[in-house]
XYZ file of C-alpha atoms in Angstrom:
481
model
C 0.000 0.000 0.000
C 2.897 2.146 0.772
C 4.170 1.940 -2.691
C 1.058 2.616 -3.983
C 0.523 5.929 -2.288
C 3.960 6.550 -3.674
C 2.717 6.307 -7.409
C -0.120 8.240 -6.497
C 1.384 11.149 -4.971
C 4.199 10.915 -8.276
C 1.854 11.508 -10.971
C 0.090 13.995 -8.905
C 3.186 16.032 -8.373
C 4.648 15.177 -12.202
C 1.063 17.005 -13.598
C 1.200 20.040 -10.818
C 5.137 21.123 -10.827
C 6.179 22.444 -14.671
C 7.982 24.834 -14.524
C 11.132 23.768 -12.900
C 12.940 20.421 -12.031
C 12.503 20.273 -8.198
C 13.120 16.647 -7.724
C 16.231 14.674 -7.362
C 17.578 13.038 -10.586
C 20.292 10.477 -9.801
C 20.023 7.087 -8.647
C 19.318 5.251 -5.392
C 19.986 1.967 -4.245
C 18.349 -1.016 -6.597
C 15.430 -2.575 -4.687
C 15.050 -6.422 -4.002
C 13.774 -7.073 -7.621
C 17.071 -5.088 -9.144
C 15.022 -2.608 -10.573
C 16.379 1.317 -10.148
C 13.191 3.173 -7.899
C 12.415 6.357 -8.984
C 14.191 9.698 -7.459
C 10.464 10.666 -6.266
C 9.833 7.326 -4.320
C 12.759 8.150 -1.646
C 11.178 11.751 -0.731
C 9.316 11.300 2.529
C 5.328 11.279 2.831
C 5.193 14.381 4.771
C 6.995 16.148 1.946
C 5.265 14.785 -1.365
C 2.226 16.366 0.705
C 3.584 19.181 1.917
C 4.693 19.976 -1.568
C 1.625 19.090 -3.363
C -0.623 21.696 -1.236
C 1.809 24.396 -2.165
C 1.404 23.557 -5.353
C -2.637 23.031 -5.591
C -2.868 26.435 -4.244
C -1.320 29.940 -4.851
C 2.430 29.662 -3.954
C 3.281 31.816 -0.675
C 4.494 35.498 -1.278
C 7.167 34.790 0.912
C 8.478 31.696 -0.742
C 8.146 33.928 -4.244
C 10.636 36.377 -2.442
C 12.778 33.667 -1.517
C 13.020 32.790 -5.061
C 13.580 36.251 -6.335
C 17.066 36.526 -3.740
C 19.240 33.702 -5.068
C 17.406 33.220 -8.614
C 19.529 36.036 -11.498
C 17.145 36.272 -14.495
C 18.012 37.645 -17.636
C 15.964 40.952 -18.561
C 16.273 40.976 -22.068
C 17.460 37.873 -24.147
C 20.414 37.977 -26.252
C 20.274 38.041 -30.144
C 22.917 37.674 -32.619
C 24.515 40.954 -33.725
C 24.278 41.294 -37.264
C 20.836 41.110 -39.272
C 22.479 39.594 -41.627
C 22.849 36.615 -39.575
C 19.574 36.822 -38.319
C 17.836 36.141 -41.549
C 20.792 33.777 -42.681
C 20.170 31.230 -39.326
C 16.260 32.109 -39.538
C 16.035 30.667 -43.642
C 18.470 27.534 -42.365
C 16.234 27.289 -38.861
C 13.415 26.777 -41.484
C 14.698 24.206 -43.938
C 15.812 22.287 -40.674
C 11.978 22.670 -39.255
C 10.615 21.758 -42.725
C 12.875 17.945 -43.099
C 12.758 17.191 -39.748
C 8.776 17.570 -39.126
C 8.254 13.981 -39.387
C 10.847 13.193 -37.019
C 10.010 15.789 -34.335
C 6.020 13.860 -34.248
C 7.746 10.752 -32.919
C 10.367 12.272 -30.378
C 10.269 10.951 -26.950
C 12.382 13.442 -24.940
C 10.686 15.856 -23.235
C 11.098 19.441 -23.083
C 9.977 22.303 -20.424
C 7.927 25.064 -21.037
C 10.321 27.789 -21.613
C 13.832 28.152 -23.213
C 16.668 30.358 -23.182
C 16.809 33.303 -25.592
C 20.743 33.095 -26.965
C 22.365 30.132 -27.273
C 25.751 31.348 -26.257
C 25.795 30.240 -22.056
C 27.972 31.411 -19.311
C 28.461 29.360 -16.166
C 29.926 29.820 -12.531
C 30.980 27.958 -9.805
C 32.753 28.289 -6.997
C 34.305 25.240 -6.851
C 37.966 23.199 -6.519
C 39.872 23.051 -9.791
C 38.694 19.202 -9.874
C 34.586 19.669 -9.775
C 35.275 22.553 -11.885
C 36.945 20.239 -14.410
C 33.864 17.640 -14.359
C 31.969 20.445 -15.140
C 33.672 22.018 -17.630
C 33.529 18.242 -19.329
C 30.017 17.884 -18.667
C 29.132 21.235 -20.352
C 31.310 19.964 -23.220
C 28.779 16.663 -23.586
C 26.205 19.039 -24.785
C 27.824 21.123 -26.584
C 29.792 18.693 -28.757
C 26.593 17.810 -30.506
C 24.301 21.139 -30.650
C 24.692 24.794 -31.059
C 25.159 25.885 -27.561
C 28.097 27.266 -26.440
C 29.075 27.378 -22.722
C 32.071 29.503 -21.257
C 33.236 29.633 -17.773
C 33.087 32.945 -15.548
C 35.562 33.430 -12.892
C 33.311 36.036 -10.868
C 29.364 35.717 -10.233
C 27.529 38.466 -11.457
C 24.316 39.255 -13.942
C 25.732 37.710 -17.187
C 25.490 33.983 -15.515
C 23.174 31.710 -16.794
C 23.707 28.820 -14.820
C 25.087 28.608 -11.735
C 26.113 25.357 -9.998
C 26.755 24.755 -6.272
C 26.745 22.761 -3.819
C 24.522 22.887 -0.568
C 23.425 21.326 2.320
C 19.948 20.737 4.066
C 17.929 23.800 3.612
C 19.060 26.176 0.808
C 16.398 28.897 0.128
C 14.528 26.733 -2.262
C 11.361 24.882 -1.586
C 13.474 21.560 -1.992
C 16.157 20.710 0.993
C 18.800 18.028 0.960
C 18.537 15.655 3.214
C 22.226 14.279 4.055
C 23.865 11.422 2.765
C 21.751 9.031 0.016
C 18.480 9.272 -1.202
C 18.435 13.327 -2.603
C 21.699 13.888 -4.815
C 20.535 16.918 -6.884
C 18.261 18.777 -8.632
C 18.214 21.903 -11.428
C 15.964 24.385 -12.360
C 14.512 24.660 -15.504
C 15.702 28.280 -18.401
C 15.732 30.999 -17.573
C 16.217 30.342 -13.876
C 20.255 28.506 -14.276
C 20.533 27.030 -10.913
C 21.983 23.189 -10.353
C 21.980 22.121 -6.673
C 24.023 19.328 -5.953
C 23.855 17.530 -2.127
C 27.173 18.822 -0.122
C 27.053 15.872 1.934
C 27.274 13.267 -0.445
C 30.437 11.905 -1.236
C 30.925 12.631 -5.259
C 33.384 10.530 -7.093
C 35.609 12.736 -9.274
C 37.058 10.777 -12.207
C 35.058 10.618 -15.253
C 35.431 9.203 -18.763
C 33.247 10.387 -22.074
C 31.810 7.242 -24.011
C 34.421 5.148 -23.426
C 33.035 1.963 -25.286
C 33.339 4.096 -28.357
C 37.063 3.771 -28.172
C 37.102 0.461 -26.438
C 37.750 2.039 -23.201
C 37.411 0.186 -19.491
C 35.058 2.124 -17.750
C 35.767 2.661 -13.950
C 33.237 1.864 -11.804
C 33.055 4.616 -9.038
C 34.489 4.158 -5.254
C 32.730 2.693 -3.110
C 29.985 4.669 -1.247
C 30.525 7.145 -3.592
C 28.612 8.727 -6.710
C 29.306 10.219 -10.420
C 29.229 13.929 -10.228
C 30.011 13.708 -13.797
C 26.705 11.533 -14.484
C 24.655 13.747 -12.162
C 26.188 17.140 -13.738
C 25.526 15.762 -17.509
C 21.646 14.974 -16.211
C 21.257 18.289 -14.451
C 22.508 20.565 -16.883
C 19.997 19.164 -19.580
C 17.261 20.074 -17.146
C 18.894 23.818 -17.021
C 19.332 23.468 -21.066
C 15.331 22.778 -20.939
C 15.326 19.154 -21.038
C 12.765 16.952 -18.998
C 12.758 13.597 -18.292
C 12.748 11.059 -20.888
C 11.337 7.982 -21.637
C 14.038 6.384 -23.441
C 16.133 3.641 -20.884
C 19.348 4.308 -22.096
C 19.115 8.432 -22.028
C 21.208 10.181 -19.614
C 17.942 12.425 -19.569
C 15.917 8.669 -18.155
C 14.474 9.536 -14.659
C 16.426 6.877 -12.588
C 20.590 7.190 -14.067
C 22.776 5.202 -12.610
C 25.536 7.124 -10.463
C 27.800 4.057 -9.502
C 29.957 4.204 -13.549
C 32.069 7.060 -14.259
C 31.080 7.061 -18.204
C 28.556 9.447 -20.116
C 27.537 8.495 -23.675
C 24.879 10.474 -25.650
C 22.081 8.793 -26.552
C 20.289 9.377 -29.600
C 16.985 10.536 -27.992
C 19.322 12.949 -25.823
C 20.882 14.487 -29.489
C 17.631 14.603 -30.635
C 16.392 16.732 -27.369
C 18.991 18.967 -27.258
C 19.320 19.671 -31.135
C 15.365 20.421 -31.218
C 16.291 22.884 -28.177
C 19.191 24.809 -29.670
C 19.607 23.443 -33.423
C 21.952 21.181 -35.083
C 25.857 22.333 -35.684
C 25.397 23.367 -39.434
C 29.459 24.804 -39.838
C 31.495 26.387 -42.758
C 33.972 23.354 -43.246
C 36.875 25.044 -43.752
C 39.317 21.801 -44.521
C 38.422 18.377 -44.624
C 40.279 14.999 -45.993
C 40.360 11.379 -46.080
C 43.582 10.157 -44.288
C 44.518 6.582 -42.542
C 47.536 5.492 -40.668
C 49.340 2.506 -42.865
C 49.628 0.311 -39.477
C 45.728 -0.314 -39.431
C 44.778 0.607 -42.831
C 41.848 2.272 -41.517
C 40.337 5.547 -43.164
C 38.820 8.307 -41.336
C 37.919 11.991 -42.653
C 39.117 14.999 -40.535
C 38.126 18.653 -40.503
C 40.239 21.356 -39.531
C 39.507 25.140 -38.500
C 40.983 27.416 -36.833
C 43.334 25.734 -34.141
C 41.079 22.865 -33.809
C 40.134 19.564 -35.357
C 37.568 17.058 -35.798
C 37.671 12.904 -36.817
C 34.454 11.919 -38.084
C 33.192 8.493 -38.804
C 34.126 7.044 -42.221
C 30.731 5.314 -42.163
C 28.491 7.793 -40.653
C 30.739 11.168 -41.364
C 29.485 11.697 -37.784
C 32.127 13.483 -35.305
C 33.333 11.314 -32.859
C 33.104 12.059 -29.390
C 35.055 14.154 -27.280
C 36.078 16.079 -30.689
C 37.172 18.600 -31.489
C 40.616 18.840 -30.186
C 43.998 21.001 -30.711
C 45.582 20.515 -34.045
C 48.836 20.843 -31.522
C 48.063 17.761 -29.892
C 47.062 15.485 -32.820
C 49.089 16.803 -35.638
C 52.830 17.439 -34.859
C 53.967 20.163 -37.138
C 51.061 21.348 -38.651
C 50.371 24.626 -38.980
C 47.014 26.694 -37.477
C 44.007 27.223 -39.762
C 45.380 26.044 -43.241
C 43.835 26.926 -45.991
C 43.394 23.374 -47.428
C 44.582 19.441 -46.550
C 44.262 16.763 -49.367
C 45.748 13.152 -49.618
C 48.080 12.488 -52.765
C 46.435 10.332 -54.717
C 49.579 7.329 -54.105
C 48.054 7.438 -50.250
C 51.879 7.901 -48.514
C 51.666 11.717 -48.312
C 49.433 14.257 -46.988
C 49.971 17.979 -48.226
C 48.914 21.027 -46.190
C 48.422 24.619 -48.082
C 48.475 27.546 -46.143
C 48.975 31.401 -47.685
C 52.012 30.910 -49.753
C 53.161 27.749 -47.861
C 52.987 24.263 -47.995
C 53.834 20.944 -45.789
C 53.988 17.540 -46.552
C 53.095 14.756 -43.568
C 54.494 11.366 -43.712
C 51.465 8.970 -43.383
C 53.768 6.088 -42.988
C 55.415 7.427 -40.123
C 52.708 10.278 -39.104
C 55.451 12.925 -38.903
C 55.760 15.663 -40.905
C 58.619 15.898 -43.257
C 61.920 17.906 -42.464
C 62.428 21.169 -44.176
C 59.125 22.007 -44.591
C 57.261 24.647 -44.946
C 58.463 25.082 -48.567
C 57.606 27.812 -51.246
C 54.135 26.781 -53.313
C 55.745 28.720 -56.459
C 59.099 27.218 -56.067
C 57.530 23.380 -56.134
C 54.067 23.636 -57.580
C 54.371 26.018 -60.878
C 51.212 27.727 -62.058
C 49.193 27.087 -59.105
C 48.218 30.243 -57.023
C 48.853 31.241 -53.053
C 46.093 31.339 -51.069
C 44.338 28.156 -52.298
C 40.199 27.981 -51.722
C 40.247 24.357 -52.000
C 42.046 21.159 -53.592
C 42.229 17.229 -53.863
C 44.051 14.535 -55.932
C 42.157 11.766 -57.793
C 43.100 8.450 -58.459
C 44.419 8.563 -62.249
C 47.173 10.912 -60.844
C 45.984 14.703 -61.176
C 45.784 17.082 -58.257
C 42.484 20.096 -58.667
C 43.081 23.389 -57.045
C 40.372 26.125 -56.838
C 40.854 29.665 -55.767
C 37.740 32.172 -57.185
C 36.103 31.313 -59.957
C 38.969 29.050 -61.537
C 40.183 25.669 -61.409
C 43.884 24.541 -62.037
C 44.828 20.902 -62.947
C 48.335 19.568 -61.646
C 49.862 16.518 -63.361
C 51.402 14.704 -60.334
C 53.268 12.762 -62.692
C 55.141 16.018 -64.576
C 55.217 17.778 -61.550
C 53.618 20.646 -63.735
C 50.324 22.242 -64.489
C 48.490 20.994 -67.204
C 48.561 22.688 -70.362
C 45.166 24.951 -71.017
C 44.662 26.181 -67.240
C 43.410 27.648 -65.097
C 39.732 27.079 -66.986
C 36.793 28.762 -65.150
C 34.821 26.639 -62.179
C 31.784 25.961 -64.278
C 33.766 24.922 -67.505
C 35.671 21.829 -66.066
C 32.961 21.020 -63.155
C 29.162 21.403 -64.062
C 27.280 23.205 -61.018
C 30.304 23.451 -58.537
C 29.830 26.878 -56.728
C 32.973 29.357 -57.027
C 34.360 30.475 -53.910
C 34.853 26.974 -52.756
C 36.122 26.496 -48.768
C 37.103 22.945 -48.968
C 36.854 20.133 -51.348
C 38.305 16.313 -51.111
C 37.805 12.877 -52.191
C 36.316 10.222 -49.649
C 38.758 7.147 -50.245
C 35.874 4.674 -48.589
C 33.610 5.307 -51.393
C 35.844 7.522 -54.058
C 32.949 10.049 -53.733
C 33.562 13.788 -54.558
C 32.779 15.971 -52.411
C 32.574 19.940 -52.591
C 31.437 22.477 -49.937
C 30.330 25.854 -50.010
C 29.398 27.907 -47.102
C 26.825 25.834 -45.119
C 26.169 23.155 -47.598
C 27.946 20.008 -49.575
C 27.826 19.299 -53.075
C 28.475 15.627 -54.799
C 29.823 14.817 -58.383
C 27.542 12.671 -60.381
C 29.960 10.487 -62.714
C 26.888 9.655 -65.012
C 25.674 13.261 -65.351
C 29.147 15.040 -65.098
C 27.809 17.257 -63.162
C 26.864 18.052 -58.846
C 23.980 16.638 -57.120
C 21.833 19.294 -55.869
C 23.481 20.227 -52.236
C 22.972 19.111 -49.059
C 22.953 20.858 -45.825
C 25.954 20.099 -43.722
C 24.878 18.211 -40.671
C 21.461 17.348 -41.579
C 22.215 14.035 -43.740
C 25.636 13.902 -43.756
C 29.091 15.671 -41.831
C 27.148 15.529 -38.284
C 27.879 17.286 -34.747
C 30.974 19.248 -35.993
C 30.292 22.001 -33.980
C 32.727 24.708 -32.669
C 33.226 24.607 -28.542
C-alpha cells in the first residue's frame, strides 16, 4: 500500500510542478527485484504532501521572495549581432523545421515550457579546480553535438546563466537536501540557471566520455561514492530545458545510474537537445580522407581554426570528445590552413596555407623535415592562397581559388597545359568560392562544400547533385566549442 501511495502522490506532483525540475535526478539503491526506484519514491510522505498543497494552491508570497534573492534572471534575451545573420540562421532554422517535421512527431524526450533566448551560455561555480573540471567536461557533452556554447566565468555576477553549487539541508529553495543518500541533486529549468548538488554526499571525481566508443574500461566509481560527472551531464539538460525522458538508455531517463564514471549520448538525448538549440550546421573550412598505414583504416578529418575534428568514415558523424587542438594530434602542422588533401599514391598528406605548404608522412605520421616550402618554387602555375584542392586516383591534383580551377599533373610535376579554366567549364554546377573540397577514399565520392552546404559529383551526369545541408544528412555534430 505504501508503494502505492507513492505512485499516487508521483503523478500527482509530475502534472502540478512544470515549470522547474525540483526533484532529485540520480540514482538510489536497486530494490530487491534489481530494478532502479524512482528519485520521487525516496522523498518522505510528509513532503510529497507538503509539496503538493503548495502547489494546488497559490504559492506563498514569501516563498516567491525567496526565489527572487538567489534566482539572477536575464531581462532581455540575447540576439545575434548582425541582421544579416539573423535572416541567414532564420532561412536555415526553417529548412531544418521543414525535413525534420516527421521526425520531431515521434520524439520521446521531453522538453519544459520555456527556453533560453541566446544560445551562447555562461556558467559559474565556486568550486575546486577538480569539480570545476567535471563540469567544464560535462558542459562539453552538450555542446559537442548542438549549437550551444558554454564559457566559464571566474566572478558571479548578472551575465550567468547557470550557476552550480553545492549545498546542504535547507538552501532557500522549496526543496532541501537531506544528508547522505536518497536526494543527490536537482536543477531548475531556463531561464532560472541554478543546479543544486547535495554537499554531503560523497561525489566521485574521475570521469570518462563514451568510453566503449574507443574500447575504453570504464571505472566503476568508489565505493559509497557517486558520479558527479553523471549527475552534472543529467542536471545541466534540465537547465538546457530538457525533462525527463522515456528512453532507458538516455542520460535524460528519470532513474541514471551514479555508480559508472562514463557518459555516452544517446540518440533521444541528441535529438532533445538539437530540437532545443539546433543542429551544428558549420562552414567546413578543410576536410580529408587520411589513414595510418599500421591499421589501414580511413577516417575523414576537418580542420579550423586551431582545432580539429575525426568523423566516422561510415556515418561522417564526429566522434566524441572532438574537437581537439591541431597541436596535440598533428605534430607540425600549422594553425588554420587553408586546405589538406591526400596524394592520390596514399603515402603523403599535403597542407596549403597562404604561400606555404607541408607535406606529412602517413607512414610514419610525422611531418617531413624542411618544410614549410615555397608553393611557387615546387608547384608552378598554381596560385597562393588556395580555396580548396584534392588529388584523384588517375594521378591529377584540382586546385580552386575564385572562380577558376587549375589541374596539376602529379606525374610532370607541372600544371596541365590549357589552365586555369573557369569553375563551371571543367565542373558542371560546382559553386565558385569553394572552402574545402576532397575525395572520400571509402567510397571515391567527390565531395565539394560551399558555405553551409555540400555538393556531390555525379559520374553519369558530369555534373553536382543538388546540395545538401551540412549536418542534416551527412558531416554531423561538428560544432565549434
Amino acid at each position: 500500500m505504501e508503494c502505492i501511495f507513492y505512485q499516487v502522490a508521483l503523478i500527482l506532483l509530475t502534472t502540478l510542478l512544470s515549470e522547474c525540475d525540483t526533484r532529485p535526478h540520480t540514482s538510489r539503491k536497486l530494490l530487491s527485484n534489481g530494478q532502479p526506484p524512482s528519485f520521487e519514491a525516496s522523498i518522505m510522505i510528509s513532503q510529497i504532501r507538503q509539496m503538493a498543497e503548495r502547489t494546488l494552491k497559490k504559492r506563498p508570497q514569501t516563498v516567491k521572495r525567496i526565489l527572487r534573492s538567489w534566482i539572477r534572471r536575464k531581462p532581455v534575451p540575447r540576439q545575434p549581432k548582425a541582421a544579416a545573420k539573423d535572416a541567414h540562421l532564420a532561412n536555415r532554422t526553417a529548412y531544418l523545421a521543414q525535413i525534420n517535421s516527421s521526425q520531431v512527431r515521434n520524439r520521446r524526450y521531453a522538453l519544459s515550457s520555456s527556453s533560453w533566448g541566446h544560445r551562447n551560455l555562461i556558467w559559474y561555480a565556486n568550486v575546486q579546480p577538480m569539480a570545476a573540471a567535471v563540469f567544464t567536461a560535462a558542459f562539453r557533452v552538450w555542446a559537442e553535438v548542438s549549437r550551444f556554447t558554454f564559457k566559464r566565468q571566474s566572478h558571479f555576477d548578472s551575465n550567468v546563466d547557470i550557476q552550480l553549487k553545492f549545498l546542504k539541508n535547507g538552501h532557500n529553495d522549496p526543496y532541501p537536501f537531506d544528508g547522505p543518500g536518497n536526494s543527490y541533486a536537482h536543477a531548475f529549468y531556463p531561464p532560472h540557471g541554478e543546479v543544486h548538488f547535495d554537499a554531503d554526499e560523497k561525489w566521485d571525481i574521475p570521469y570518462t566520455h563514451c568510453a566503449a566508443f574507443f574500447n575504453k574500461t570504464i571505472s566503476p566509481v568508489q565505493p559509497g561514492c557517486k558520479s558527479l560527472f553523471r549527475a552534472a551531464v543529467h542536471e545541466i539538460g534540465h537547465s538546457l530545458g530538457l525533462k525527463h525522458s522515456s528512453v532507458s538508455t538516455s542520460i535524460m531517463y528519470p532513474t541514471i545510474s551514479l555508480d559508472t564514471t562514463d557518459v555516452c549520448l544517446d540518440d533521444d538525448d541528441i535529438a532533445g537537445i538539437q530540437h532545443l538549440a539546433g543542429k551544428c550546421v558549420p562552414r567546413v573550412k578543410s576536410i580529408f580522407s587520411w589513414r595510418k598505414h599500421q591499421n589501414g583504416v580511413w577516417a575523414t578529418y576537418v580542420m579550423k581554426g586551431t582545432n580539429y575534428w575525426k568523423l566516422d568514415a561510415e556515418t561522417t558523424v564526429s566522434m566524441p570528445t572532438y574537437p581537439l587542438g591541431i597541436v596535440n594530434g598533428w605534430v607540425s602542422f600549422p594553425m588554420d590552413p587553408d586546405e589538406v588533401f591526400d596524394y592520390s599514391t596514399g603515402d603523403v598528406t599535403y597542407i596549403f596555407k597562404g604561400s606555404k605548404y607541408w607535406k606529412y608522412d602517413n607512414y610514419g605520421d610525422v611531418m617531413y623535415r624542411g618544410y614549410p616550402l615555397s608553393i611557387a618554387g615546387y608547384w608552378p602555375g598554381i596560385p597562393d592562397n588556395i580555396d580548396a584542392a584534392f588529388s584523384t586516383l588517375n594521378h591529377y591534383t584540382y586546385f580552386f581559388k575564385g572562380n577558376k580551377v587549375y589541374k596539376f599533373n602529379q606525374r610532370l610535376d607541372t600544371t596541365s597545359t590549357g589552365y586555369p579554366k573557369s569553375t563551371s567549364e571543367e565542373w558542371s554546377g560546382v559553386p565558385n568560392d569553394l572552402d574545402s573540397a576532397f575525395v572520400d577514399r571509402k567510397t571515391n565520392t567527390i565531395y565539394f562544400f560551399h558555405q553551409d552546404y555540400y555538393y556531390t559529383w555525379n559520374t553519369t551526369t558530369q555534373s553536382t547533385n543538388p546540395g545538401g545541408l551540412i549536418g542534416h544528412t551527412r558531416f554531423f555534430e561538428i560544432c565549434d566549442i
